[in-house]
Structures are given as C-alpha cells and as structure tokens.
mmCIF file of C-alpha atoms in Angstrom:
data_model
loop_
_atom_site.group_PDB
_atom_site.id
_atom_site.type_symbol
_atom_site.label_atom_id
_atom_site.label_comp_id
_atom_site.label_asym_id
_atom_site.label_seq_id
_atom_site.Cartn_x
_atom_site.Cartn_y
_atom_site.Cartn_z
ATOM 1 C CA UNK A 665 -21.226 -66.998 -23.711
ATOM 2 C CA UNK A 666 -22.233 -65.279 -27.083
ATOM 3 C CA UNK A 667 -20.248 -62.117 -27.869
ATOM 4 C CA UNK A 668 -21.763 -59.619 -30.032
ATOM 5 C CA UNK A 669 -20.065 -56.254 -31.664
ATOM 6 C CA UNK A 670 -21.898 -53.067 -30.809
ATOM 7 C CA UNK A 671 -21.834 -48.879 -31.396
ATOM 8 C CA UNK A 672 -23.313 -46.826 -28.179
ATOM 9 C CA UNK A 673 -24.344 -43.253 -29.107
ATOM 10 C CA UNK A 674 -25.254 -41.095 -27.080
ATOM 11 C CA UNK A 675 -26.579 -37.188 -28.234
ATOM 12 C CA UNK A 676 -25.338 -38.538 -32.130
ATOM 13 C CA UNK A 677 -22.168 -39.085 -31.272
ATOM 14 C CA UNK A 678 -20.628 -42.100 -31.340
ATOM 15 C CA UNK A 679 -19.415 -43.002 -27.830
ATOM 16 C CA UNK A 680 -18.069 -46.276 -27.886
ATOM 17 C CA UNK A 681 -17.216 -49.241 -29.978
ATOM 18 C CA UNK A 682 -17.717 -52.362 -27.736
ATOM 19 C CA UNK A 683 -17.659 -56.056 -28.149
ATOM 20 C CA UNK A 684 -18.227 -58.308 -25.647
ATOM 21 C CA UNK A 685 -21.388 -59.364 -23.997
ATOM 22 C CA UNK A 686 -25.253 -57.805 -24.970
ATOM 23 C CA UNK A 687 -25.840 -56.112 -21.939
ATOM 24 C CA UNK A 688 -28.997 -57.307 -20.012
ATOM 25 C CA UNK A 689 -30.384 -53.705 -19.637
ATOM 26 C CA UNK A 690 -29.568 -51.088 -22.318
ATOM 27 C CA UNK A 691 -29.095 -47.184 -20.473
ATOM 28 C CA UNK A 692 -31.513 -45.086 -21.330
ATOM 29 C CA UNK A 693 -30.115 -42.184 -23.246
ATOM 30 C CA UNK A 694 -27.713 -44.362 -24.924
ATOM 31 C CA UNK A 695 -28.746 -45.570 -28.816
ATOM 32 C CA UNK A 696 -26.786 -49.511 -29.423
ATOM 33 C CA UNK A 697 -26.264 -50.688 -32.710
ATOM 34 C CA UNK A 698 -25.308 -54.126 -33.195
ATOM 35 C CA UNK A 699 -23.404 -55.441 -36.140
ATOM 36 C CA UNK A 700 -20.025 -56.250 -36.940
ATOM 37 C CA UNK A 701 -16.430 -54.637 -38.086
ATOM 38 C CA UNK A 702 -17.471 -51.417 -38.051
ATOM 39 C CA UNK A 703 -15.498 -48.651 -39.249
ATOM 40 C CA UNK A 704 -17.146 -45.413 -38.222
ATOM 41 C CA UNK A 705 -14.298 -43.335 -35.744
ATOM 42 C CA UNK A 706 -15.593 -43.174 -31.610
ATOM 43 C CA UNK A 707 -16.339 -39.461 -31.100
ATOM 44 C CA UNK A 708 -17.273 -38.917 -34.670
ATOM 45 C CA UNK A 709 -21.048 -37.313 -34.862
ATOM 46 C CA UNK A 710 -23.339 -40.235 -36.648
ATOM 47 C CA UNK A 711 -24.774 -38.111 -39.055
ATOM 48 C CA UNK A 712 -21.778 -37.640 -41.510
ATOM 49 C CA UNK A 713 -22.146 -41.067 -42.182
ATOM 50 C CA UNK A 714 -24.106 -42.739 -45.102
ATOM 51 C CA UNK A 715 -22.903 -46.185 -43.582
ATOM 52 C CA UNK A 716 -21.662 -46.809 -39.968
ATOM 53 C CA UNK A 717 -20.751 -50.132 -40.599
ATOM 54 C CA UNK A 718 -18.704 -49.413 -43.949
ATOM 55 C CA UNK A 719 -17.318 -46.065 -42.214
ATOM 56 C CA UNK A 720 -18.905 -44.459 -45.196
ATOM 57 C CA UNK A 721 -19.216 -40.402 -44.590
ATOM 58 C CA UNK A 722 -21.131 -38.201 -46.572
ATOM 59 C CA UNK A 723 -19.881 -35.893 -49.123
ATOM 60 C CA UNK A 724 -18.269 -32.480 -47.716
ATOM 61 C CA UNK A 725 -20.499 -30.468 -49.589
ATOM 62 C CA UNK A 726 -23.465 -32.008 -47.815
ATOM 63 C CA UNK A 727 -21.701 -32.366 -44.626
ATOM 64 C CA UNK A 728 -21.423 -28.148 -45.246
ATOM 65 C CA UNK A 729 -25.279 -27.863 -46.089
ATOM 66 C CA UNK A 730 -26.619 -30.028 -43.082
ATOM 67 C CA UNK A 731 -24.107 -27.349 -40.648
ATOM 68 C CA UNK A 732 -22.625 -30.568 -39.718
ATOM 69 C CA UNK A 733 -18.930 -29.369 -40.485
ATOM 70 C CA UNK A 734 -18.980 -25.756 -40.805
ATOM 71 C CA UNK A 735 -16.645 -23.412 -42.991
ATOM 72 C CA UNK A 736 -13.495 -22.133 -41.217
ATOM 73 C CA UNK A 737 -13.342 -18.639 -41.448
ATOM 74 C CA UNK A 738 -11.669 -17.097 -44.614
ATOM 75 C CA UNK A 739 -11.735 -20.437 -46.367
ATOM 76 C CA UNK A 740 -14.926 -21.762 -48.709
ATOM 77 C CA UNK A 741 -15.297 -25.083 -50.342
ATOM 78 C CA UNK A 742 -13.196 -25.751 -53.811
ATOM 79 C CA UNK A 743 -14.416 -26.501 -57.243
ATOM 80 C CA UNK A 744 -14.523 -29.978 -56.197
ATOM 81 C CA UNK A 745 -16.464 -29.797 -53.036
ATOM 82 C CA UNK A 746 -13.848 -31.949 -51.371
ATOM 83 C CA UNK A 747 -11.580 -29.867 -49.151
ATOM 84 C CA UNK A 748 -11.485 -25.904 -48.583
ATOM 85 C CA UNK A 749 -9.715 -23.446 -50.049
ATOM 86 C CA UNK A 750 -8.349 -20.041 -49.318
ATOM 87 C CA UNK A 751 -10.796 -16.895 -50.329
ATOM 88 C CA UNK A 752 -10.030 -14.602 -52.631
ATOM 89 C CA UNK A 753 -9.294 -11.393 -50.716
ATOM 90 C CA UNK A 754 -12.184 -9.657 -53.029
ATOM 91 C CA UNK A 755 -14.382 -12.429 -51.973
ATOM 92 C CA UNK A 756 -13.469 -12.000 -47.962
ATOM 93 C CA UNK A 757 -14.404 -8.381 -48.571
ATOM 94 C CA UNK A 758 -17.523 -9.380 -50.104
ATOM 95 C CA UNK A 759 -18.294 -11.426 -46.855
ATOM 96 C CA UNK A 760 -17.110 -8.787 -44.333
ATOM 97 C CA UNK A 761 -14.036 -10.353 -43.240
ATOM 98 C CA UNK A 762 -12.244 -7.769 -44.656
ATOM 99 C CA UNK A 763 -12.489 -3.621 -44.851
ATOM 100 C CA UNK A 764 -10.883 -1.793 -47.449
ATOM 101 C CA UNK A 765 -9.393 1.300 -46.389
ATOM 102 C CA UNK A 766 -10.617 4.351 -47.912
ATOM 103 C CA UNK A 767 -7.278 4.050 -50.328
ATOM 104 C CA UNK A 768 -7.985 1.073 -51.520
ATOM 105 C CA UNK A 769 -10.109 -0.953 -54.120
ATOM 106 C CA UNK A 770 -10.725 -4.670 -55.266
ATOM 107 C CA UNK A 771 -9.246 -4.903 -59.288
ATOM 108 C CA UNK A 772 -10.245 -8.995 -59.766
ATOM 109 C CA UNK A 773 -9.497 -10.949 -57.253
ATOM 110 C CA UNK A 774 -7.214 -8.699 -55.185
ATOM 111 C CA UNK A 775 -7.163 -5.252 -53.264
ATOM 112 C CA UNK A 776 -5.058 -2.474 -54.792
ATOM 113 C CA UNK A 777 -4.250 1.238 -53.606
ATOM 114 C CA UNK A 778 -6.088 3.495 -55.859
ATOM 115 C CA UNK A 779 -4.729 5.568 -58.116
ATOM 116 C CA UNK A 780 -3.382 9.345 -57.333
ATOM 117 C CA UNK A 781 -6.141 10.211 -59.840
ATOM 118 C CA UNK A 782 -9.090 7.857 -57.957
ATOM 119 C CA UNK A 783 -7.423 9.284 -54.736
ATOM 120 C CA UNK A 784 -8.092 12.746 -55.959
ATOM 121 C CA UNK A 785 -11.998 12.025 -57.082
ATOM 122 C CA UNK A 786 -12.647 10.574 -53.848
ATOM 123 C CA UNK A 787 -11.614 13.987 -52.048
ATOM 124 C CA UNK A 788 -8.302 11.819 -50.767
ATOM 125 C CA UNK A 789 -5.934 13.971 -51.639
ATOM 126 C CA UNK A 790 -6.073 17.805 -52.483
ATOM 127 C CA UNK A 791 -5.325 19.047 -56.090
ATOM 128 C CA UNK A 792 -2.133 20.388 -54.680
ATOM 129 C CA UNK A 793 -1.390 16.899 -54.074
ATOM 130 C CA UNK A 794 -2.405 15.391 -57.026
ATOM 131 C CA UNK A 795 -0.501 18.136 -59.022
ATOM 132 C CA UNK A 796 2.830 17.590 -57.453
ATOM 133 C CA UNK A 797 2.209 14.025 -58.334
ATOM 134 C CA UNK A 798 1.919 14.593 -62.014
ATOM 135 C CA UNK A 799 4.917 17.298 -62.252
ATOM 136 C CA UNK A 800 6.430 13.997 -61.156
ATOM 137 C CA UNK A 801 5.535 11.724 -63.565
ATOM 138 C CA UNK A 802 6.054 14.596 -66.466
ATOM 139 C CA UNK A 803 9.386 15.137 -65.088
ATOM 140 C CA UNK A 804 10.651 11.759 -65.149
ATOM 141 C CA UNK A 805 9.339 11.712 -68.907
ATOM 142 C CA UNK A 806 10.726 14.903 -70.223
ATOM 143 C CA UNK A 807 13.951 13.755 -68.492
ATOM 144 C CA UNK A 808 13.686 10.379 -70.412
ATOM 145 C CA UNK A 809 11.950 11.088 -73.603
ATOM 146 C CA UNK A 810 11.728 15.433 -74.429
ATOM 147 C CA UNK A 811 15.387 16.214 -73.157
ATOM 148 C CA UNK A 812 17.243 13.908 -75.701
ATOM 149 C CA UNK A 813 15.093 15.290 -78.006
ATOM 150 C CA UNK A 814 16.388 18.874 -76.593
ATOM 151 C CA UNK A 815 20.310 18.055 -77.187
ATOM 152 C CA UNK A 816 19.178 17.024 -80.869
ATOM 153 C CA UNK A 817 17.392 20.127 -81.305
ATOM 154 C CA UNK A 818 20.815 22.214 -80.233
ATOM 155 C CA UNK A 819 22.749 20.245 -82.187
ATOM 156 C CA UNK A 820 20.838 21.107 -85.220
ATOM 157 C CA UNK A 821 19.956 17.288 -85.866
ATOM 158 C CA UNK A 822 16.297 17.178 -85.629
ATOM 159 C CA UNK A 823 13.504 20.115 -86.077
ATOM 160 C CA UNK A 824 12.289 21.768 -83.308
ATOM 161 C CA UNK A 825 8.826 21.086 -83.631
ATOM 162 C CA UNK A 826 9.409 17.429 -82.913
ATOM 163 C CA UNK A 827 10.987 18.287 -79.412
ATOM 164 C CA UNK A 828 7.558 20.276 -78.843
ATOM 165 C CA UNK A 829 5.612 18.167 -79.748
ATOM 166 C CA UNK A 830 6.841 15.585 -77.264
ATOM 167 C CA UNK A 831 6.931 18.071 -74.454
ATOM 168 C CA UNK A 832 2.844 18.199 -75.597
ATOM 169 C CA UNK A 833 2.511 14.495 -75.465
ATOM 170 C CA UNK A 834 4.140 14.246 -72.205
ATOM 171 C CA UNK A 835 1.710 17.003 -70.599
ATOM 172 C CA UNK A 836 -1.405 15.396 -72.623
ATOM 173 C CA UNK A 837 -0.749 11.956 -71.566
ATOM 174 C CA UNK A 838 -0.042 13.252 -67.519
ATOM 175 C CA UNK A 839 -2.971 16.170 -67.234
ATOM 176 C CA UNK A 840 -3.021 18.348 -64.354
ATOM 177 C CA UNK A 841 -6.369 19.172 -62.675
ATOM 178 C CA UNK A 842 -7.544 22.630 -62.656
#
C-alpha cells in the first residue's frame, strides 16, 4: 500500500494536512496537493504563501496590499514593513479615527489644547475671558519680576525708571485684547 503526503483546500484555505492513502475519487470542491513535509499551518489562507511546501509566506507589506491581512484599526505598518505599529494620534486624526474638539489642535505628532489666545480667535472664549487670563499671567510676573524691583526702588537702590520699565515689559510681553 503506497502512502502519499497531501494538502486539501478548500475556498483557499488550507483544510487539512493528510498522509495516508491517494484517495480513489478526489471531492469536488476540494483542491489536493501532493508532496511531502510540508510546512504551511491547516486553516492558514494559501495565498500568503510564496511556498506551501517550504511554509514560505509572503512579505507583510504584500500580504497588506493583496487585503489578505488587513490593518487593525489605529495601527499602520512600520518602517520595516514587518509588524504594525501604533499611529500617531495626528495621523489617526488624519484618518478619522479621531475628532479634535473644538479646543484642541495637532502640534507634530500629538493633539494639544489651544492656547487662551487661539481660544480667543476662534470665538472660544470671550475677551472678558481672555483678559482675566492675561491679568493672570501679568500678575504672577509683576509679583516675580516688577515687585522686587519695587522694594529696590523704595529703598533708594535702583532708579525708578528701571522698575517701569519692567512693569512695560511685563504688559508688552502679556497684551490684552481691546
């Protein structure tokens, strides 16, 4: 009795991996290759392979063109073309898996809140807003920078105009909007 070693696919996938005797009548439906040690997986779809015998599969990248093995969501293929890799959050915005909200923006790769003064363009926030913001900011300053400045100015250390002159930095570098 001659055994032989066989594949049986049926729809491209590989169904079983048999070997024993050549059946008399092959099903119809049902592709047989004969060979021997083969090394493609049962269940595996034959068309990933370059070699069924060898258990050779095709590159991912191609696998990914021919929509045999498609891209999980949020993830694309690396540099490489061998595995997949997270998206960017930019670049899952860019494919509509992600919304921004309306305070929000992509800076590289990422997504940021806007600024108070982006915020403000957009209509966002009213200029009330925006103003109490900056009176903020300028406080913390003066507090930090213009009132030492102030206790040198009583002291008679430094010249008055210096103190000032911060104060104007302060307000030039945080403008208000009119």
């Amino acid at each position: 009795m001659e055994f032989v070693e066989r594949i049986e696919i049926e729809n491209n996938i590989i169904a079983r991996h048999v070997i024993g005797k050549k059946p008399k009548n092959e099903k119809e439906g049902i592709t047989y290759i004969y060979g021997s040690n083969f090394q493609a997986n049962i269940g595996d779809d034959i068309r990933m392979y370059t070699d069924l015998q060898a258990g050779t599969k095709k590159p991912l990248t191609q696998l990914v063109e021919e929509g045999l093995v498609p891209v999980p969501e949020g993830k694309k293929l690396n540099e490489a073309g061998t595995d997949f890799e997270d998206m960017s959050e930019a670049e899952k915005v860019a494919a509509g898996l992600m919304q921004l909200k309306a305070d929000e923006k992509i800076e590289g790769e990422h997504i940021v809140k806007k600024t108070k003064k982006e915020q403000y363009d957009a209509g966002l926030i009213s200029k009330e807003e925006y103003n109490a913001y900056i009176d903020r900011l300028r406080g913390a300053a003066y507090q930090q920078e213009a009132d030492p400045l102030g206790m040198q100015v009583m002291r008679g250390d430094i010249d008055k105009d210096v103190w000032l002159a911060k104060i104007a930095e302060i307000k030039q570098r945080y403008p208000k909007v009119e």
